[in-house]
Amino acid sequence: MKIFKNRAVAVLLCVLIVIASTLLSTNVKLGREADGVSDGFYKGVTYDGYKHPAISDQLNNICGAADGLASLVASYDVDVVALRQYSADLKDMLSQRTGTYTAVYAKYRDLLDCIEALKLELASVQLSERDASGTEQYFSTVSSASEVIGSAGYNDSVQQFKRSYLDRFPGSILAKPVSYTHLRAHETRHDLV
């Protein structure tokens, strides 16, 4: 135990304890804040004094409309396999909260592309009046939900988090060493516009 009586060892231990406690407290604080930002995707965010709807709710609305479209036009010999698959995959990602936001965004874009392709294909299909009206309602739901996603304030809240915590000391220096999983997720693309 003579080693602990050495002044240099005592100073080194103090420095290590200070560094470790700083890393731990930064990890805890950044983790808590990152979780709050992440929750905004599923619960909505308050940004600029306005409570924005949750992006996940709007994505579920789009999936519902896609499922409705698939059911409505299936009898017209229109291929809806990809539409149903993208919708099912996205709903699964949202309900299980699996995948990064980048993966959710990619699946959302795939679903929108598939819906747009269906819209173009249906222009040359003779739908009944009732089915034509139904498809227009579903397309309108998709368009409205996409607009809400575009103005949901979530991306702004992520940018505010980055400016407030990751672009300032000590977060700017300590965010990488603490290797907090949520921080890496928040450094990926969040744009769902």
XYZ file of N, CA and C in Angstrom:
579
model
N 0.810 -1.200 0.000
C 0.000 0.000 0.000
C 0.854 1.266 0.000
N 2.135 1.076 -0.090
C 3.048 2.212 -0.127
C 2.830 3.045 -1.386
N 2.339 2.381 -2.451
C 2.126 3.069 -3.727
C 1.086 4.184 -3.604
N 0.073 3.996 -2.742
C -0.977 4.999 -2.582
C -0.499 6.204 -1.774
N 0.622 6.103 -1.116
C 1.175 7.229 -0.355
C 2.052 8.113 -1.234
N 2.311 7.679 -2.435
C 3.113 8.438 -3.378
C 2.263 9.585 -3.934
N 2.781 10.792 -3.891
C 2.050 11.987 -4.330
C 1.661 11.917 -5.806
N 2.523 11.450 -6.670
C 2.247 11.361 -8.100
C 1.098 10.389 -8.374
N 1.076 9.278 -7.657
C 0.005 8.299 -7.822
C -1.322 8.901 -7.350
N -1.283 9.632 -6.244
C -2.500 10.260 -5.716
C -3.058 11.278 -6.708
N -2.187 12.080 -7.311
C -2.626 13.069 -8.296
C -3.201 12.361 -9.525
N -2.537 11.317 -9.984
C -3.013 10.561 -11.134
C -4.382 9.942 -10.853
N -4.557 9.377 -9.671
C -5.858 8.805 -9.304
C -6.939 9.877 -9.269
N -6.628 11.035 -8.743
C -7.601 12.143 -8.712
C -8.000 12.556 -10.131
N -7.017 12.668 -11.008
C -7.298 13.054 -12.398
C -8.165 11.989 -13.075
N -7.849 10.720 -12.859
C -8.650 9.648 -13.442
C -10.078 9.651 -12.903
N -10.235 9.918 -11.630
C -11.577 9.959 -11.035
C -12.373 11.124 -11.606
N -11.750 12.278 -11.768
C -12.430 13.439 -12.339
C -12.838 13.157 -13.787
N -11.956 12.570 -14.564
C -12.271 12.251 -15.964
C -13.410 11.239 -16.031
N -13.321 10.193 -15.225
C -14.369 9.167 -15.230
C -15.713 9.743 -14.805
N -15.732 10.573 -13.781
C -17.010 11.151 -13.337
C -17.570 12.130 -14.357
N -16.696 12.857 -15.047
C -17.152 13.769 -16.092
C -17.758 12.986 -17.256
N -17.089 11.916 -17.663
C -17.626 11.084 -18.737
C -18.966 10.471 -18.337
N -19.060 9.995 -17.116
C -20.300 9.374 -16.653
C -21.439 10.390 -16.596
N -21.181 11.560 -16.041
C -22.252 12.561 -15.944
C -22.666 13.067 -17.324
N -21.699 13.213 -18.224
C -22.021 13.627 -19.595
C -22.847 12.552 -20.280
N -22.481 11.305 -20.092
C -23.220 10.183 -20.676
C -24.664 10.193 -20.182
N -24.850 10.381 -18.896
C -26.195 10.373 -18.316
C -27.012 11.548 -18.840
N -26.451 12.746 -18.818
C -27.195 13.937 -19.253
C -27.504 13.881 -20.751
N -26.509 13.567 -21.566
C -26.746 13.494 -23.002
C -27.714 12.364 -23.329
N -27.603 11.259 -22.616
C -28.523 10.145 -22.830
C -29.956 10.531 -22.524
N -30.161 11.239 -21.432
C -31.503 11.673 -21.052
C -32.073 12.629 -22.100
N -31.258 13.562 -22.533
C -31.710 14.516 -23.547
C -31.958 13.829 -24.887
N -31.086 12.908 -25.267
C -31.261 12.180 -26.529
C -32.542 11.348 -26.490
N -32.829 10.734 -25.345
C -34.066 9.962 -25.210
C -35.288 10.867 -25.368
N -35.199 12.079 -24.819
C -36.310 13.030 -24.958
C -36.549 13.407 -26.405
N -35.486 13.636 -27.143
C -35.614 13.963 -28.563
C -36.175 12.766 -29.319
N -35.668 11.595 -29.004
C -36.140 10.376 -29.661
C -37.627 10.140 -29.390
N -38.051 10.384 -28.172
C -39.470 10.218 -27.828
C -40.360 11.144 -28.643
N -39.835 12.293 -29.048
C -40.611 13.233 -29.845
C -41.074 12.647 -31.167
N -40.344 11.694 -31.689
C -40.737 11.030 -32.931
C -42.046 10.276 -32.736
N -42.224 9.700 -31.549
C -43.407 8.884 -31.257
C -44.497 9.636 -30.501
N -44.142 10.740 -29.850
C -45.126 11.458 -29.036
C -45.415 12.869 -29.544
N -44.640 13.334 -30.485
C -44.775 14.708 -30.954
C -43.848 15.609 -30.167
N -43.594 16.772 -30.712
C -42.694 17.722 -30.055
C -43.376 19.073 -29.929
N -42.938 19.809 -28.935
C -43.349 21.199 -28.820
C -42.166 22.025 -29.293
N -42.394 22.764 -30.352
C -41.329 23.560 -30.935
C -41.915 24.904 -31.341
N -41.221 25.975 -31.006
C -41.691 27.342 -31.264
C -43.086 27.567 -30.678
N -43.325 26.974 -29.510
C -44.585 27.202 -28.813
C -45.783 26.440 -29.353
N -45.561 25.528 -30.272
C -46.672 24.786 -30.877
C -46.428 23.299 -30.700
N -47.451 22.573 -30.275
C -47.367 21.113 -30.121
C -47.604 20.468 -31.481
N -46.558 19.892 -32.027
C -46.621 19.238 -33.339
C -47.027 17.782 -33.169
N -47.775 17.239 -34.125
C -48.156 15.828 -34.042
C -46.949 14.901 -34.213
N -47.088 13.701 -33.693
C -46.013 12.716 -33.793
C -45.861 12.226 -35.229
N -44.636 12.130 -35.662
C -44.358 11.636 -37.010
C -44.817 10.184 -37.137
N -44.630 9.403 -36.096
C -45.026 7.990 -36.175
C -46.525 7.848 -36.424
N -47.329 8.735 -35.852
C -48.779 8.686 -36.099
C -49.091 8.960 -37.570
N -48.389 9.917 -38.145
C -48.616 10.254 -39.551
C -48.157 9.118 -40.468
N -47.050 8.484 -40.099
C -46.588 7.341 -40.886
C -47.595 6.196 -40.812
N -48.179 5.991 -39.648
C -49.224 4.963 -39.523
C -50.455 5.328 -40.354
N -50.794 6.625 -40.436
C -51.899 7.055 -41.301
C -51.606 6.732 -42.764
N -50.368 6.963 -43.168
C -49.973 6.669 -44.544
C -50.043 5.161 -44.805
N -49.596 4.378 -43.846
C -49.678 2.907 -43.991
C -51.134 2.461 -44.089
N -52.004 3.054 -43.290
C -53.426 2.718 -43.362
C -54.012 3.042 -44.723
N -53.632 4.203 -45.254
C -54.116 4.583 -46.583
C -53.557 3.640 -47.643
N -52.295 3.251 -47.504
C -51.691 2.309 -48.465
C -52.417 0.972 -48.424
N -52.737 0.507 -47.220
C -53.475 -0.757 -47.090
C -54.868 -0.641 -47.715
N -55.505 0.509 -47.500
C -56.817 0.742 -48.099
C -56.751 0.759 -49.615
N -55.736 1.417 -50.151
C -55.542 1.442 -51.601
C -55.331 0.030 -52.149
N -54.495 -0.748 -51.472
C -54.211 -2.102 -51.923
C -55.482 -2.941 -51.962
N -56.306 -2.815 -50.946
C -57.566 -3.581 -50.911
C -58.527 -3.118 -51.989
N -58.584 -1.806 -52.184
C -59.543 -1.229 -53.113
C -59.248 -1.590 -54.572
N -57.969 -1.612 -54.935
C -57.636 -1.812 -56.353
C -57.197 -3.247 -56.674
N -57.175 -4.117 -55.681
C -56.732 -5.497 -55.907
C -57.579 -6.212 -56.953
N -58.849 -5.885 -57.030
C -59.732 -6.566 -57.987
C -59.562 -6.035 -59.414
N -58.741 -5.020 -59.618
C -58.532 -4.434 -60.945
C -57.260 -4.955 -61.610
N -56.754 -6.072 -61.149
C -55.565 -6.673 -61.734
C -54.378 -5.706 -61.704
N -54.238 -5.035 -60.553
C -53.126 -4.115 -60.335
C -52.209 -4.769 -59.302
N -50.924 -4.768 -59.572
C -49.968 -5.396 -58.655
C -49.782 -4.517 -57.414
N -50.163 -5.047 -56.263
C -50.052 -4.287 -55.008
C -49.160 -5.018 -53.997
N -48.398 -5.991 -54.465
C -47.550 -6.770 -53.560
C -46.515 -5.874 -52.884
N -45.809 -5.061 -53.649
C -44.778 -4.183 -53.088
C -45.399 -3.158 -52.146
N -46.546 -2.623 -52.524
C -47.234 -1.644 -51.685
C -47.557 -2.252 -50.318
N -48.112 -3.445 -50.331
C -48.449 -4.109 -49.067
C -47.197 -4.427 -48.248
N -46.145 -4.833 -48.936
C -44.910 -5.187 -48.225
C -44.265 -3.967 -47.569
N -44.153 -2.864 -48.307
C -43.569 -1.649 -47.734
C -44.399 -1.154 -46.562
N -45.699 -1.202 -46.694
C -46.578 -0.776 -45.615
C -46.404 -1.673 -44.390
N -46.380 -2.975 -44.596
C -46.209 -3.919 -43.479
C -44.856 -3.728 -42.799
N -43.812 -3.537 -43.605
C -42.468 -3.336 -43.044
C -42.412 -2.064 -42.200
N -42.981 -0.981 -42.719
C -42.959 0.285 -42.002
C -43.780 0.197 -40.723
N -44.960 -0.404 -40.791
C -45.781 -0.565 -39.580
C -45.045 -1.390 -38.536
N -44.355 -2.424 -38.979
C -43.599 -3.262 -38.053
C -42.467 -2.468 -37.398
N -41.735 -1.693 -38.192
C -40.649 -0.875 -37.645
C -41.184 0.101 -36.596
N -42.351 0.682 -36.875
C -42.929 1.665 -35.953
C -43.455 1.009 -34.681
N -44.131 -0.114 -34.823
C -44.710 -0.752 -33.635
C -43.640 -1.376 -32.753
N -42.594 -1.915 -33.360
C -41.514 -2.541 -32.597
C -40.425 -1.534 -32.211
N -40.497 -0.343 -32.800
C -39.466 0.684 -32.605
C -38.080 0.130 -32.939
N -38.027 -0.559 -34.082
C -36.764 -1.129 -34.535
C -36.222 -0.315 -35.693
N -34.951 -0.420 -35.910
C -34.326 0.295 -37.019
C -33.990 1.728 -36.642
N -33.055 2.278 -37.355
C -32.683 3.666 -37.134
C -33.705 4.569 -37.820
N -33.645 5.832 -37.505
C -34.532 6.778 -38.176
C -34.216 6.829 -39.660
N -32.971 6.588 -40.008
C -32.589 6.555 -41.412
C -33.295 5.409 -42.129
N -33.392 4.248 -41.468
C -34.082 3.101 -42.062
C -35.583 3.366 -42.174
N -36.158 4.007 -41.166
C -37.580 4.358 -41.215
C -37.821 5.327 -42.366
N -36.944 6.304 -42.497
C -37.065 7.279 -43.578
C -36.995 6.591 -44.943
N -36.050 5.662 -45.091
C -35.893 4.954 -46.371
C -37.153 4.154 -46.699
N -37.715 3.486 -45.709
C -38.930 2.686 -45.939
C -40.112 3.603 -46.262
N -40.187 4.741 -45.592
C -41.229 5.742 -45.870
C -41.117 6.228 -47.316
N -39.896 6.528 -47.763
C -39.696 6.995 -49.141
C -40.073 5.896 -50.133
N -39.712 4.652 -49.829
C -40.082 3.535 -50.704
C -41.600 3.420 -50.809
N -42.278 3.554 -49.684
C -43.741 3.472 -49.681
C -44.352 4.610 -50.482
N -43.839 5.831 -50.296
C -44.362 6.963 -51.073
C -44.126 6.767 -52.570
N -42.960 6.271 -52.935
C -42.674 6.010 -54.349
C -43.637 4.974 -54.920
N -43.918 3.956 -54.135
C -44.836 2.902 -54.567
C -46.262 3.456 -54.727
N -46.669 4.310 -53.802
C -47.997 4.935 -53.878
C -48.078 5.833 -55.115
N -47.015 6.569 -55.386
C -46.985 7.447 -56.565
C -47.049 6.625 -57.851
N -46.328 5.506 -57.887
C -46.372 4.626 -59.064
C -47.775 4.051 -59.249
N -48.433 3.698 -58.147
C -49.803 3.188 -58.229
C -50.741 4.264 -58.763
N -50.534 5.477 -58.316
C -51.374 6.588 -58.780
C -51.244 6.757 -60.292
N -50.025 6.680 -60.791
C -49.804 6.793 -62.236
C -50.427 5.618 -62.983
N -50.299 4.418 -62.424
C -50.867 3.234 -63.065
C -52.388 3.305 -63.095
N -52.990 3.826 -62.024
C -54.453 3.890 -61.954
C -55.039 4.908 -62.934
N -54.204 5.808 -63.444
C -54.692 6.782 -64.423
C -55.175 6.092 -65.701
N -54.645 4.915 -65.973
C -55.056 4.195 -67.189
C -56.006 3.030 -66.891
N -56.484 2.949 -65.644
C -57.413 1.879 -65.256
C -58.803 2.485 -65.097
N -59.784 1.821 -65.645
C -61.171 2.287 -65.543
C -61.760 1.807 -64.207
N -61.725 2.686 -63.202
C -62.268 2.364 -61.880
C -63.748 2.720 -61.832
N -64.472 2.015 -60.988
C -65.867 2.402 -60.773
C -65.881 3.765 -60.089
N -66.996 4.442 -60.149
C -67.104 5.770 -59.537
C -66.801 5.706 -58.041
N -67.333 4.691 -57.397
C -67.126 4.519 -55.947
C -65.648 4.271 -55.641
N -65.002 3.392 -56.406
C -63.594 3.075 -56.178
C -62.687 4.262 -56.524
N -63.049 5.009 -57.562
C -62.270 6.204 -57.915
C -62.324 7.223 -56.781
N -63.512 7.387 -56.206
C -63.659 8.302 -55.074
C -62.850 7.822 -53.873
N -62.881 6.516 -53.633
C -62.118 5.945 -52.518
C -60.622 6.124 -52.688
N -60.129 5.879 -53.900
C -58.695 6.039 -54.125
C -58.272 7.492 -53.944
N -59.100 8.427 -54.395
C -58.777 9.848 -54.206
C -58.710 10.210 -52.725
N -59.601 9.642 -51.929
C -59.565 9.896 -50.486
C -58.278 9.348 -49.869
N -57.884 8.155 -50.279
C -56.643 7.573 -49.754
C -55.422 8.385 -50.195
N -55.401 8.808 -51.469
C -54.289 9.637 -51.940
C -54.246 10.962 -51.180
N -55.403 11.508 -50.892
C -55.481 12.748 -50.122
C -54.954 12.555 -48.697
N -55.271 11.419 -48.094
C -54.766 11.106 -46.749
C -53.246 11.040 -46.753
N -52.683 10.381 -47.768
C -51.228 10.275 -47.887
C -50.607 11.658 -48.041
N -51.188 12.469 -48.902
C -50.663 13.815 -49.138
C -50.727 14.666 -47.866
N -51.848 14.624 -47.175
C -52.007 15.410 -45.945
C -51.027 14.966 -44.869
N -50.898 13.661 -44.682
C -49.976 13.143 -43.664
C -48.530 13.504 -44.001
N -48.175 13.466 -45.286
C -46.818 13.843 -45.702
C -46.543 15.317 -45.418
N -47.548 16.160 -45.633
C -47.392 17.588 -45.331
C -47.203 17.811 -43.838
N -47.960 17.082 -43.024
C -47.818 17.208 -41.566
C -46.418 16.766 -41.148
N -45.929 15.681 -41.733
C -44.571 15.214 -41.420
C -43.554 16.297 -41.774
N -43.755 16.937 -42.910
C -42.825 17.976 -43.350
C -42.757 19.172 -42.425
N -43.814 19.401 -41.665
C -43.822 20.555 -40.758
C -43.949 20.131 -39.297
N -43.541 18.905 -38.998
C -43.757 18.348 -37.658
C -42.871 18.945 -36.575
N -41.842 19.662 -36.920
C -40.985 20.270 -35.909
C -39.973 19.303 -35.316
N -40.059 18.030 -35.657
C -39.134 17.050 -35.084
C -37.703 17.311 -35.532
N -37.519 17.544 -36.832
C -36.174 17.819 -37.332
C -35.590 19.054 -36.668
N -36.446 20.057 -36.427
C -35.987 21.266 -35.735
C -35.560 20.949 -34.310
N -36.311 20.059 -33.637
C -35.945 19.710 -32.262
C -34.632 18.937 -32.225
N -34.372 18.107 -33.241
C -33.094 17.397 -33.323
C -31.964 18.396 -33.527
N -32.169 19.355 -34.419
C -31.132 20.367 -34.650
C -30.879 21.199 -33.395
N -31.941 21.523 -32.673
C -31.792 22.280 -31.422
C -30.988 21.455 -30.418
N -31.272 20.170 -30.321
C -30.518 19.272 -29.432
C -29.040 19.275 -29.812
N -28.763 19.142 -31.104
C -27.371 19.123 -31.551
C -26.667 20.441 -31.211
N -27.346 21.563 -31.478
C -26.737 22.865 -31.178
C -26.533 23.047 -29.679
N -27.501 22.609 -28.889
C -27.440 22.837 -27.446
C -26.482 21.901 -26.729
N -26.340 20.679 -27.212
C -25.558 19.700 -26.473
C -24.349 19.160 -27.220
N -24.478 18.873 -28.477
C -23.379 18.234 -29.193
C -22.397 19.228 -29.794
N -22.849 20.448 -30.032
C -21.963 21.444 -30.627
C -21.330 22.348 -29.577
N -21.583 22.088 -28.303
C -21.037 22.899 -27.209
C -20.205 22.025 -26.276
N -19.319 22.693 -25.564
C -18.528 21.995 -24.563
C -19.417 21.664 -23.370
N -19.339 20.513 -22.757
C -18.396 19.430 -22.980
C -18.895 18.390 -23.976
N -20.158 18.530 -24.413
C -20.730 17.539 -25.325
C -19.946 17.394 -26.608
N -19.443 18.505 -27.137
C -18.706 18.443 -28.398
C -17.449 17.594 -28.287
N -16.846 17.582 -27.122
C -15.618 16.819 -26.926
C -15.917 15.432 -26.372
N -16.905 15.348 -25.493
C -17.142 14.097 -24.784
C -18.188 13.193 -25.417
N -18.937 13.686 -26.389
C -19.992 12.858 -26.988
C -19.411 11.615 -27.662
N -18.289 11.755 -28.324
C -17.682 10.600 -29.005
C -17.145 9.569 -27.999
N -16.363 9.990 -26.991
C -15.832 8.979 -26.072
C -16.897 8.229 -25.273
N -18.016 8.878 -24.946
C -19.003 8.169 -24.138
C -19.735 7.124 -24.954
N -19.706 7.247 -26.302
C -20.281 6.250 -27.209
C -21.706 5.863 -26.857
N -22.504 6.833 -26.541
C -23.888 6.547 -26.183
C -24.680 6.201 -27.441
N -25.376 5.108 -27.420
C -26.085 4.591 -28.588
C -27.041 5.616 -29.174
N -27.810 6.280 -28.336
C -28.785 7.243 -28.830
C -28.113 8.417 -29.522
N -26.951 8.790 -29.044
C -26.264 9.908 -29.691
C -25.898 9.548 -31.115
N -25.452 8.333 -31.320
C -25.123 7.915 -32.678
C -26.369 7.893 -33.543
N -27.483 7.483 -32.978
C -28.733 7.481 -33.736
C -29.130 8.901 -34.111
N -28.903 9.848 -33.211
C -29.280 11.231 -33.489
C -28.327 11.924 -34.436
N -27.166 11.327 -34.659
C -26.241 11.905 -35.619
C -26.570 11.456 -37.043
N -27.491 10.505 -37.190
C -27.897 10.079 -38.515
C -28.951 11.041 -39.044
N -29.395 10.831 -40.227
C -30.363 11.724 -40.853
C -31.742 11.535 -40.241
N -32.387 12.624 -39.858
C -33.713 12.579 -39.268
C -34.777 13.140 -40.198
N -34.357 13.691 -41.307
C -35.319 14.335 -42.186
C -36.356 13.339 -42.671
N -37.598 13.635 -42.396
C -38.705 12.827 -42.929
C -39.571 13.731 -43.783
N -38.918 14.530 -44.579
C -39.626 15.496 -45.392
C -39.556 15.090 -46.850
